Coordinates of C-alpha atoms in Angstrom, one line a residue:
X16 CA -3.9 -21.7 -0.5
X17 CA -2.6 -24.3 -2.8
X18 CA 1.0 -24.0 -1.6
X19 CA -0.1 -25.0 1.9
X20 CA -0.9 -28.5 0.6
X21 CA 2.8 -29.2 0.5
X22 CA 3.1 -28.2 4.2
X23 CA 0.1 -30.3 5.1
X24 CA 1.5 -33.3 3.1
X25 CA 4.9 -33.2 4.8
X26 CA 3.4 -32.8 8.3
X27 CA 1.0 -35.7 7.5
X28 CA 3.9 -37.9 6.4
X29 CA 5.7 -37.2 9.6
X30 CA 2.7 -38.0 11.7
X31 CA 2.2 -41.3 9.9
X32 CA 5.9 -42.1 10.4
X33 CA 5.5 -41.6 14.2
X34 CA 2.2 -43.6 14.2
X35 CA 4.0 -46.5 12.6
X36 CA 5.8 -47.1 15.9
X37 CA 2.6 -47.4 18.0
X38 CA 0.0 -50.2 18.5
X39 CA -2.7 -50.6 15.9
X40 CA -0.8 -48.3 13.6
X41 CA -2.9 -49.0 10.5
X42 CA -6.2 -48.2 12.3
X43 CA -4.8 -45.0 13.7
X44 CA -3.5 -44.0 10.3
X45 CA -6.9 -44.6 8.8
X46 CA -8.6 -42.5 11.5
X47 CA -6.0 -39.8 11.1
X48 CA -6.3 -39.6 7.3
X49 CA -10.1 -39.6 7.2
X50 CA -10.6 -35.9 7.7
X51 CA -7.7 -34.9 5.3
X52 CA -9.2 -37.3 2.7
X53 CA -12.6 -35.6 2.8
X54 CA -10.9 -32.2 2.8
X55 CA -8.9 -33.2 -0.3
X56 CA -12.0 -34.3 -2.1
X57 CA -13.7 -31.0 -1.4
X58 CA -10.6 -29.2 -2.4
X59 CA -10.4 -31.0 -5.8
X60 CA -14.2 -30.4 -6.2
X61 CA -13.7 -26.7 -5.7
X62 CA -11.3 -26.6 -8.7
X63 CA -13.6 -28.6 -10.8
X64 CA -16.5 -26.3 -10.0
X65 CA -14.6 -23.0 -10.4
X66 CA -12.1 -23.8 -13.1
X67 CA -13.4 -27.0 -14.8
X68 CA -10.2 -28.9 -14.0
X69 CA -9.2 -31.0 -10.9
X70 CA -5.6 -29.6 -11.2
X71 CA -4.9 -27.3 -8.2
X72 CA -2.2 -25.6 -10.3
X73 CA -4.6 -24.6 -13.0
X74 CA -5.1 -20.9 -11.8
X75 CA -1.3 -20.5 -12.0
X76 CA -0.9 -21.9 -15.5
X77 CA 0.4 -18.6 -16.7
X78 CA 3.1 -18.4 -13.9
X79 CA 6.6 -18.9 -15.2
X80 CA 8.4 -21.7 -13.3
X81 CA 11.9 -23.2 -13.6
X82 CA 14.5 -24.7 -11.3
X83 CA 16.8 -22.0 -12.5
X84 CA 14.7 -19.5 -10.5
X85 CA 15.4 -21.3 -7.2
X86 CA 18.9 -19.9 -6.3
X87 CA 17.9 -16.3 -7.0
X88 CA 14.5 -16.8 -5.4
X89 CA 16.1 -18.2 -2.2
X90 CA 18.6 -15.3 -2.1
X91 CA 15.8 -12.8 -2.6
X92 CA 13.4 -14.5 -0.1
X93 CA 16.0 -14.1 2.6
X94 CA 18.1 -11.0 1.8
X95 CA 16.2 -8.7 -0.6
X96 CA 15.6 -5.3 0.9
X97 CA 11.9 -5.2 0.0
X98 CA 10.8 -8.8 0.6
X99 CA 13.7 -10.6 2.3
X100 CA 13.0 -12.2 5.7
X101 CA 16.4 -11.5 7.2
X102 CA 16.5 -7.9 5.8
X103 CA 13.6 -7.1 8.2
X104 CA 14.1 -9.7 11.0
X105 CA 17.9 -10.4 11.3
X106 CA 17.2 -12.1 14.6
X107 CA 15.8 -15.1 12.7
X108 CA 19.4 -16.0 11.8
X109 CA 19.4 -17.5 15.3
X110 CA 16.6 -19.8 14.3
X111 CA 18.5 -21.1 11.2
X112 CA 21.6 -21.5 13.3
X113 CA 19.5 -23.5 15.8
X114 CA 18.5 -25.9 13.0
X115 CA 22.1 -26.7 12.4
X116 CA 22.7 -27.2 16.2
X117 CA 19.7 -29.5 16.4
X118 CA 20.9 -31.7 13.5
X119 CA 24.4 -31.9 15.1
X120 CA 23.1 -32.8 18.5
X121 CA 22.0 -36.5 18.8
X122 CA 19.2 -35.6 21.4
X123 CA 17.5 -33.1 19.0
X124 CA 18.6 -34.5 15.6
X125 CA 15.2 -36.2 14.8
X126 CA 13.2 -33.0 15.4
X127 CA 15.7 -31.0 13.4
X128 CA 15.6 -33.3 10.4
X129 CA 11.8 -33.3 10.6
X130 CA 11.8 -29.5 10.5
X131 CA 14.1 -29.6 7.5
X132 CA 11.8 -32.1 5.9
X133 CA 9.0 -29.5 6.0
X134 CA 10.9 -26.4 5.4
X135 CA 13.2 -27.3 2.4
X136 CA 10.5 -28.7 0.0
X137 CA 8.2 -25.7 0.7
X138 CA 11.0 -23.2 0.1
X139 CA 12.0 -24.9 -3.1
X140 CA 8.4 -24.9 -4.3
X141 CA 7.7 -21.2 -3.7
X142 CA 11.0 -20.1 -5.3
X143 CA 10.5 -22.4 -8.3
X144 CA 8.2 -19.7 -9.7
X145 CA 9.3 -16.3 -10.9
X146 CA 7.0 -14.5 -8.4
X147 CA 8.6 -15.7 -5.2
X148 CA 7.9 -12.3 -3.5
X149 CA 4.1 -12.8 -3.6
X150 CA 3.0 -9.5 -5.4
X151 CA 2.5 -6.2 -3.6
X152 CA 2.8 -7.6 -0.1
X153 CA 4.5 -7.4 3.3
X154 CA 8.0 -8.9 3.7
X155 CA 8.6 -12.6 3.1
X156 CA 4.9 -13.4 2.6
X157 CA 5.6 -16.9 1.4
X158 CA 7.9 -17.7 4.4
X159 CA 5.5 -16.5 7.1
X160 CA 3.7 -19.9 7.4
X161 CA 7.1 -21.4 8.4
X162 CA 7.9 -18.9 11.1
X163 CA 5.9 -20.4 14.1
X164 CA 7.9 -23.7 13.9
X165 CA 11.2 -21.8 13.9
X166 CA 10.6 -20.9 17.6
X167 CA 12.0 -24.3 18.6
X168 CA 15.4 -23.9 16.8
X169 CA 15.5 -20.3 17.9
X170 CA 15.3 -21.4 21.5
X171 CA 17.9 -24.1 20.9
X172 CA 20.2 -21.5 19.4
X173 CA 19.8 -19.1 22.3
X174 CA 20.6 -21.8 24.9
X175 CA 23.6 -23.0 22.9
X176 CA 25.3 -19.6 22.8
X177 CA 28.5 -19.7 24.9
X178 CA 30.3 -16.5 24.0
X179 CA 29.4 -13.0 25.2
X180 CA 30.0 -11.5 21.8
X181 CA 27.6 -13.9 20.1
X182 CA 24.9 -13.3 22.7
X183 CA 25.4 -9.5 22.3
X184 CA 25.1 -10.0 18.5
X185 CA 21.8 -11.9 18.9
X186 CA 20.4 -9.1 21.2
X187 CA 21.5 -6.5 18.7
X188 CA 19.7 -8.4 15.9
X189 CA 16.6 -8.6 18.1
X190 CA 16.7 -4.8 18.8
X191 CA 17.1 -4.2 15.0
X192 CA 14.2 -6.5 14.3
X193 CA 12.0 -4.7 16.8
X194 CA 12.9 -1.3 15.4
X195 CA 12.2 -2.2 11.8
X196 CA 8.9 -4.0 12.7
X197 CA 7.7 -0.9 14.7
X198 CA 8.6 1.3 11.7
X199 CA 6.6 -0.8 9.3
X200 CA 3.6 -1.0 11.6
X201 CA 3.3 2.5 13.0
X202 CA 4.8 4.9 10.4
X203 CA 2.3 6.2 7.8
X204 CA -0.4 3.8 9.0
X205 CA 1.5 0.7 7.9
X206 CA 2.1 1.8 4.3
X207 CA 5.9 1.2 4.6
X208 CA 5.2 -2.6 5.1
X209 CA 4.0 -3.0 1.5
X210 CA 6.5 -3.0 -1.3
X211 CA 6.5 -3.6 -5.0
X212 CA 9.3 -5.3 -7.0
X213 CA 9.5 -2.4 -9.3
X214 CA 11.0 0.0 -6.7
X215 CA 13.2 0.0 -3.6
X216 CA 12.2 -0.5 0.0
X217 CA 10.0 2.4 1.1
X218 CA 11.1 2.1 4.8
X219 CA 14.7 2.8 3.8
X220 CA 13.8 5.9 2.0
X221 CA 11.8 7.0 5.0
X222 CA 14.6 6.2 7.4
X223 CA 17.1 8.6 5.7
X224 CA 15.6 10.6 2.8
X225 CA 18.9 12.4 2.2
X226 CA 21.0 9.3 2.0
X227 CA 20.7 6.6 -0.7
X228 CA 20.4 3.6 1.7
X229 CA 18.4 1.7 -1.0
X230 CA 21.5 1.3 -3.2
X231 CA 23.5 0.1 -0.2
X232 CA 21.5 -2.9 0.7
X233 CA 20.9 -6.1 -1.4
X234 CA 18.1 -5.8 -4.0
X235 CA 16.9 -8.5 -6.3
X236 CA 16.2 -7.7 -10.0
X237 CA 15.3 -10.3 -12.6
X238 CA 18.3 -11.2 -14.7
X239 CA 20.7 -9.6 -12.3
X240 CA 21.0 -12.3 -9.6
X241 CA 24.8 -12.3 -9.8
X242 CA 24.8 -8.7 -8.5
X243 CA 22.5 -9.8 -5.6
X244 CA 24.9 -12.6 -4.7
X245 CA 27.8 -10.1 -4.6
X246 CA 25.8 -7.6 -2.5
X247 CA 24.9 -10.4 0.0
X248 CA 28.6 -11.4 0.1
X249 CA 29.7 -7.9 1.0
X250 CA 27.2 -7.7 3.9
X251 CA 28.1 -11.2 5.2
X252 CA 31.8 -10.5 5.1
X253 CA 31.3 -7.1 6.9
X254 CA 29.1 -8.6 9.6
X255 CA 31.5 -11.6 10.0
X256 CA 34.5 -9.3 10.5
X257 CA 32.5 -7.3 13.1
X258 CA 31.7 -10.5 15.0
X259 CA 35.3 -11.6 14.9
X260 CA 36.4 -8.2 16.3
X261 CA 33.9 -8.5 19.1
X262 CA 35.1 -12.1 19.9
X263 CA 38.7 -10.7 20.2
X264 CA 37.7 -7.9 22.6
X265 CA 34.9 -9.6 24.6
X266 CA 37.4 -10.6 27.3
X267 CA 39.2 -7.3 27.4
X268 CA 39.3 -5.4 30.6
X269 CA 37.3 -2.4 29.2
X270 CA 34.4 -4.6 27.9
X271 CA 33.8 -6.6 31.1
X272 CA 30.6 -4.6 31.9
X273 CA 27.4 -5.2 30.0
X274 CA 27.2 -1.5 29.1
X275 CA 30.7 -1.5 27.6
X276 CA 30.0 -4.6 25.6
X277 CA 26.7 -3.2 24.3
X278 CA 28.5 0.0 23.2
X279 CA 31.3 -2.0 21.5
X280 CA 28.6 -4.2 19.8
X281 CA 26.7 -1.1 18.5
X282 CA 29.9 0.5 17.3
X283 CA 31.2 -2.7 15.6
X284 CA 28.1 -3.4 13.6
X285 CA 27.4 0.3 12.8
X286 CA 30.9 0.5 11.3
X287 CA 30.3 -2.8 9.5
X288 CA 27.0 -1.5 8.1
X289 CA 28.6 1.8 6.9
X290 CA 31.5 -0.1 5.3
X291 CA 29.1 -2.4 3.4
X292 CA 26.9 0.4 2.2
X293 CA 29.9 2.5 1.1
X294 CA 31.4 -0.5 -0.7
X295 CA 28.1 -1.1 -2.6
X296 CA 28.0 2.6 -3.5
X297 CA 31.5 2.4 -4.8
X298 CA 30.8 -0.7 -6.9
X299 CA 27.7 1.1 -8.4
X300 CA 29.6 4.4 -8.9
X301 CA 27.3 6.4 -6.6
X302 CA 28.0 9.3 -4.3
X303 CA 25.5 8.1 -1.7
X304 CA 23.5 11.3 -1.2
X305 CA 19.9 11.4 -2.3
X306 CA 18.5 14.9 -2.8
X307 CA 15.4 13.9 -4.7
X308 CA 13.6 11.8 -2.0
X309 CA 14.2 14.7 0.5
X310 CA 12.8 17.3 -1.9
X311 CA 9.7 15.2 -2.6
X312 CA 9.3 14.5 1.1
X313 CA 9.1 18.3 1.5
X314 CA 6.4 18.5 -1.2
X315 CA 4.5 15.7 0.5
X316 CA 4.6 17.7 3.8
X317 CA 3.3 20.7 2.0
X318 CA 0.4 18.6 0.7
X319 CA -0.4 17.2 4.2
X320 CA 0.3 20.1 6.6
X321 CA -2.5 22.6 6.9
X322 CA -0.2 25.4 8.3
X323 CA 3.4 24.7 7.3
X324 CA 6.1 26.9 8.8
X325 CA 8.9 27.5 6.3
X326 CA 12.2 29.3 6.6
X327 CA 15.2 29.8 4.2
X328 CA 18.5 28.7 5.7
X329 CA 20.9 30.4 6.6
X330 CA 19.1 33.7 5.9
X331 CA 16.2 32.5 8.2
X332 CA 13.8 34.3 6.0
X333 CA 10.1 33.3 6.3
X334 CA 8.9 31.6 3.1
X335 CA 5.4 31.0 1.8
X336 CA 4.6 27.7 0.1
X337 CA 4.5 29.5 -3.3
X338 CA 8.0 30.9 -2.6
X339 CA 9.3 27.5 -1.9
X340 CA 7.8 25.9 -5.1
X341 CA 9.2 28.7 -7.2
X342 CA 12.7 28.1 -5.8
X343 CA 12.7 24.3 -6.0
X344 CA 14.3 22.6 -8.9
X345 CA 14.6 18.8 -8.8
X346 CA 17.1 17.0 -10.9
X347 CA 16.6 13.2 -10.2
X348 CA 19.4 10.8 -11.0
X349 CA 19.2 8.4 -13.9
X350 CA 17.3 5.3 -13.0
X351 CA 19.1 2.0 -12.5
X352 CA 16.0 0.0 -11.8
X353 CA 15.3 -2.7 -14.4
X354 CA 12.1 -2.5 -16.4
X355 CA 9.3 -4.9 -16.4
X356 CA 10.1 -6.2 -19.9
X357 CA 13.8 -6.7 -19.7
X358 CA 16.9 -4.5 -20.2
X359 CA 15.4 -2.5 -23.1
X360 CA 12.5 -1.4 -20.9
X361 CA 14.6 0.3 -18.2
X362 CA 13.1 3.6 -17.3
X363 CA 15.2 6.7 -17.9
X364 CA 14.0 8.3 -14.6
X365 CA 11.8 7.0 -11.8
X366 CA 10.7 9.3 -9.0
X367 CA 8.6 7.5 -6.3
X368 CA 5.8 8.8 -4.1
X369 CA 4.7 12.0 -5.8
X370 CA 2.0 14.2 -4.1
X371 CA -1.0 15.6 -6.0
X372 CA -0.2 18.7 -7.9
X373 CA 1.1 20.2 -11.1
X374 CA 4.7 19.6 -12.3
X375 CA 6.7 20.7 -15.3
X376 CA 9.3 18.3 -16.7
X377 CA 12.1 19.7 -18.8
X378 CA 14.4 17.2 -20.7
X379 CA 18.0 18.4 -20.7
X380 CA 20.8 17.8 -23.2
X381 CA 22.6 19.3 -26.2
X382 CA 19.9 18.3 -28.6
X383 CA 17.3 16.1 -26.8
X384 CA 15.3 14.1 -29.3
X385 CA 13.3 10.9 -29.7
X386 CA 10.1 9.5 -28.3
X387 CA 9.2 10.0 -24.7
X388 CA 6.6 8.3 -22.5
X389 CA 5.6 9.4 -19.0
X390 CA 3.5 7.2 -16.7
X391 CA 3.1 6.6 -13.0
X392 CA 4.0 2.9 -12.8
X393 CA 6.0 0.1 -14.2
X394 CA 3.2 -1.0 -16.5
X395 CA 2.9 -0.4 -20.3
X396 CA 0.5 2.5 -19.9
X397 CA 1.4 6.2 -20.1
X398 CA -0.4 9.5 -19.6
X399 CA 1.9 11.5 -22.0
X400 CA 3.4 10.0 -25.1
X401 CA 5.0 11.6 -28.1
X402 CA 8.1 12.8 -29.9
X403 CA 10.1 15.7 -28.4
X404 CA 10.1 18.9 -30.3
X405 CA 13.3 20.8 -31.2
X406 CA 14.0 22.6 -28.9
X407 CA 12.3 20.2 -26.5
X408 CA 9.2 21.7 -24.8
X409 CA 8.4 21.1 -21.2
X410 CA 5.9 18.3 -20.3
X411 CA 3.2 19.5 -17.8
X412 CA 1.7 16.9 -15.5
X413 CA -1.4 17.5 -13.5
X414 CA -2.0 14.9 -10.8
X415 CA -5.4 15.2 -9.0
X416 CA -4.3 12.5 -6.5
X417 CA -1.0 11.2 -5.1
X418 CA 0.6 8.9 -7.5
X419 CA 3.0 6.0 -7.0
X420 CA 5.8 7.4 -9.1
X421 CA 6.7 9.5 -12.1
X422 CA 8.3 7.1 -14.6
X423 CA 9.9 8.5 -17.7
X424 CA 10.7 6.1 -20.6
X425 CA 12.2 6.7 -24.0
X426 CA 13.2 5.1 -27.2
X427 CA 16.9 4.5 -28.1
X428 CA 17.3 8.0 -29.5
X429 CA 15.9 9.6 -26.4
X430 CA 18.2 7.4 -24.2
X431 CA 21.2 8.7 -26.2
X432 CA 20.3 12.4 -26.3
X433 CA 18.7 13.1 -22.9
X434 CA 21.3 13.8 -20.3
X435 CA 18.9 14.7 -17.5
X436 CA 15.5 16.2 -16.6
X437 CA 14.5 19.0 -14.3
X438 CA 11.2 18.8 -12.4
X439 CA 9.6 22.1 -11.4
X440 CA 6.7 21.9 -9.0
X441 CA 4.1 24.5 -10.1
X442 CA 1.5 23.8 -7.4
X443 CA 0.7 21.3 -4.7
X444 CA -2.9 20.3 -3.8
X445 CA -3.7 21.7 -0.4
X446 CA -5.0 19.3 2.3
X447 CA -8.5 20.9 2.2
X448 CA -8.8 20.3 -1.6
X449 CA -7.6 16.7 -1.7
X450 CA -9.9 14.4 -3.5
X451 CA -9.1 11.5 -1.2
X452 CA -6.4 9.8 0.8
X453 CA -5.5 7.1 -1.7
X454 CA -2.5 6.7 -3.9
X455 CA -2.8 5.9 -7.6
X456 CA -0.9 2.8 -8.6
X457 CA -1.9 2.9 -12.3
X458 CA -3.0 5.7 -14.7
X459 CA -4.2 5.3 -18.3
X460 CA -4.9 8.1 -20.8
X461 CA -8.2 7.3 -22.6
X462 CA -10.1 9.1 -25.3
X463 CA -11.4 12.0 -23.3
X464 CA -10.0 11.6 -19.8
X465 CA -7.2 10.2 -17.7
X466 CA -8.2 7.5 -15.2
X467 CA -6.2 6.9 -12.0
X468 CA -6.6 3.6 -10.3
X469 CA -6.4 3.6 -6.5
X470 CA -6.3 -0.1 -5.9
X471 CA -5.6 -3.4 -7.7
X472 CA -9.2 -4.5 -7.9
X473 CA -9.5 -3.0 -11.4
X474 CA -7.8 -4.2 -14.6
X475 CA -6.7 -1.4 -16.9
X476 CA -6.6 -2.0 -20.6
X477 CA -5.6 0.3 -23.5
X478 CA -9.2 1.1 -24.6
X479 CA -11.1 0.6 -21.4
X480 CA -10.9 -1.1 -18.0
X481 CA -12.6 -3.8 -16.1
X482 CA -13.8 -3.6 -12.5
X483 CA -13.1 -7.0 -10.9
X484 CA -16.0 -9.3 -10.2
X485 CA -17.6 -9.2 -6.8
X486 CA -15.4 -6.3 -5.8
X487 CA -15.4 -2.7 -4.9
X488 CA -12.8 -0.5 -6.7
X489 CA -12.1 3.2 -6.5
X490 CA -10.8 5.3 -9.4
X491 CA -10.3 9.0 -10.1
X492 CA -11.5 10.4 -13.5
X493 CA -9.8 13.5 -14.8
X494 CA -11.5 14.9 -17.9
X495 CA -9.4 16.6 -20.5
X496 CA -11.8 19.5 -20.5
X497 CA -13.7 20.5 -17.3
X498 CA -17.4 19.7 -17.6
X499 CA -20.4 19.3 -15.3
X500 CA -20.6 15.5 -15.9
X501 CA -18.3 12.7 -17.0
X502 CA -19.9 10.3 -19.6
X503 CA -19.1 6.6 -19.3
X504 CA -20.0 3.6 -21.3
X505 CA -20.4 0.5 -19.2
X506 CA -20.9 -3.1 -20.5
X507 CA -21.8 -6.2 -18.5
X508 CA -20.2 -9.6 -19.0
X509 CA -22.0 -12.7 -20.2
X510 CA -23.8 -13.2 -16.8
X511 CA -26.5 -11.3 -15.0
X512 CA -25.0 -8.7 -12.7
X513 CA -25.6 -5.7 -10.5
X514 CA -23.4 -2.6 -10.1
X515 CA -23.5 0.4 -7.9
X516 CA -21.6 3.6 -8.8
X517 CA -21.0 6.2 -6.1
X518 CA -19.5 9.7 -6.4
X519 CA -20.0 12.0 -3.4
X520 CA -23.7 12.0 -2.6
X521 CA -24.6 10.6 -6.1
X522 CA -25.5 6.9 -6.2
X523 CA -26.6 4.9 -9.2
X524 CA -27.8 1.2 -9.0
X525 CA -27.5 -0.7 -12.2
X526 CA -29.2 -4.1 -12.7
X527 CA -27.5 -5.5 -15.8
X528 CA -28.6 -8.3 -18.1
X529 CA -25.9 -10.5 -19.8
X530 CA -24.0 -8.4 -22.3
X531 CA -26.0 -5.3 -21.6
X532 CA -24.4 -1.9 -22.4
X533 CA -25.4 1.5 -21.1
X534 CA -24.2 5.1 -21.3
X535 CA -24.3 7.0 -18.1
X536 CA -23.2 10.4 -16.8
X537 CA -21.4 10.8 -13.5
X538 CA -21.6 14.3 -11.9
X539 CA -18.2 15.9 -12.0
X540 CA -16.4 17.6 -9.2
X541 CA -15.7 20.8 -11.0
X542 CA -13.9 22.4 -8.0
X543 CA -11.2 19.8 -8.2
X544 CA -11.3 19.1 -12.0
X545 CA -11.4 15.4 -11.2
X546 CA -14.0 13.0 -9.8
X547 CA -13.6 10.2 -7.3
X548 CA -15.8 7.2 -8.4
X549 CA -16.3 4.1 -6.4
X550 CA -17.8 1.1 -8.3
X551 CA -19.2 -2.0 -6.6
X552 CA -20.0 -5.1 -8.6
X553 CA -21.8 -8.1 -7.1
X554 CA -21.1 -10.8 -9.7
X555 CA -18.6 -11.7 -12.5
X556 CA -17.2 -14.2 -14.8
X557 CA -13.9 -15.7 -16.0
X558 CA -13.2 -15.4 -19.7
X559 CA -11.5 -18.9 -19.6
X560 CA -14.8 -20.4 -18.4
X561 CA -16.9 -18.5 -21.0
X562 CA -14.5 -19.3 -23.9
X563 CA -12.6 -22.6 -24.0
X564 CA -9.9 -21.0 -26.1
X565 CA -9.2 -18.2 -23.6
X566 CA -6.5 -18.5 -21.0
X567 CA -7.6 -15.4 -19.2
X568 CA -8.5 -16.5 -15.6
X569 CA -9.2 -13.0 -14.2
X570 CA -12.6 -12.7 -12.5
X571 CA -14.2 -9.8 -14.3
X572 CA -17.3 -7.8 -13.4
X573 CA -18.0 -4.6 -15.4
X574 CA -16.3 -3.1 -18.5
X575 CA -16.0 0.7 -18.4
X576 CA -14.9 3.2 -21.0
X577 CA -14.7 7.0 -20.6
X578 CA -16.6 8.4 -23.5
X579 CA -16.5 11.6 -25.6
X580 CA -19.2 14.2 -25.1
X581 CA -21.1 13.2 -28.3
X582 CA -22.8 9.8 -28.3

């Protein structure tokens, strides 16, 4: 990756600096630089061949960069609950403390400064851009290349510890890191490890569905960095006070044993964590309970358990899934998550991880009015759009597949008049009738069907969508009216290509000439009222390469549009 060039350059500079103190330094430097020089020429040649420019930053020309992003980016890169390094691995605080110890100690100062020489420019470079989190990814994606070399300062830090309270704190941080890592890897087949910047950390919602932990830990939002700094300060002060208390009691008679000190450490940091979370709830005006995630977790269990056992408490009356759905009324809190297009794009309501099924949304208020849009993501697309009637009519959503979220937006009039919404689950898709295991991350309402995108290898657009070049992508097509087949119009780009469409046992191979357009019919899955379609494209093109005036650097393969029944 282009950003690794900075790491390589810093390492190379340090190697040359050390070679300068040896015999025949110039000859050794030439020998050392020969392979990187050839590699650099090939690297530049790659960009000339693919992008028509020797500039390695050309693919990122559309990325917004500014030195003003660096403070917030650094804070998020280390402390954000979704992508922050220390939020998932607090034990690495020892490594950064070890760097300070190395610089202070004359025997290790040179190595410590060399590590700073590599680490600091790289961190400044990756946080200079607005997308420091690295897209939908595992935590601290851009810091991971730096972690192996932090083993040295981590070891220095461990050997430098002189107090029992500090060593117990380091061990508690290690235990927390191990627990969080195991949760990300083993729960839900690793799905909790991948977050998006539009929501909160999934592993916190899993950890305690009935408690709003996500609002009690630092979270980065664009344009609200000051709030992030305050949240970090609350946690730092709370943890610092807990450490100070442990330092006071570490020599007490009742903490002399390891077990007693471990219990005191657990209690001190548990109280500090609860105090920090409660303080952040208070600043945000929240109660701290979270009914909605628990209710949707129950719905997800209904959609995954083949023989659920349900009881009404405290009557201990046996319930059927239908009884439970009829009794369940979900009233989600107003969303405080910023929108993708600034403050005016904030969603009214955002309910994550919704299982496949039918739902009825009822806007509440004295006289709800205005324009309402309902989608499943933080993109500009919606599956229901229109003005509210008077009185407002319920909005019925029918999801053939699990979706990332229900996101409700509204215009200024809707924001003023809607005081809440009620979600009634009408039915949940049973495990035997599920169309597939995927989760839709985008959904677009087209002319005759709604298309759900199960991965990021497609590019939704208002009138149609592109399958990425040289990729395989899966979508779910839900026609407005049940029919034996789903008509599609496909169009190739300006290069020869080949596509394969697969739906169940049906397979269609399409050799396509440049610009060729075809109308095809995909057999529909009438039993599920939706069809899972997998499209594989072997080639592709970049609009910026085909048109010098275009700045679209996406690698596109096949254009697809759901069509009406008549040609």
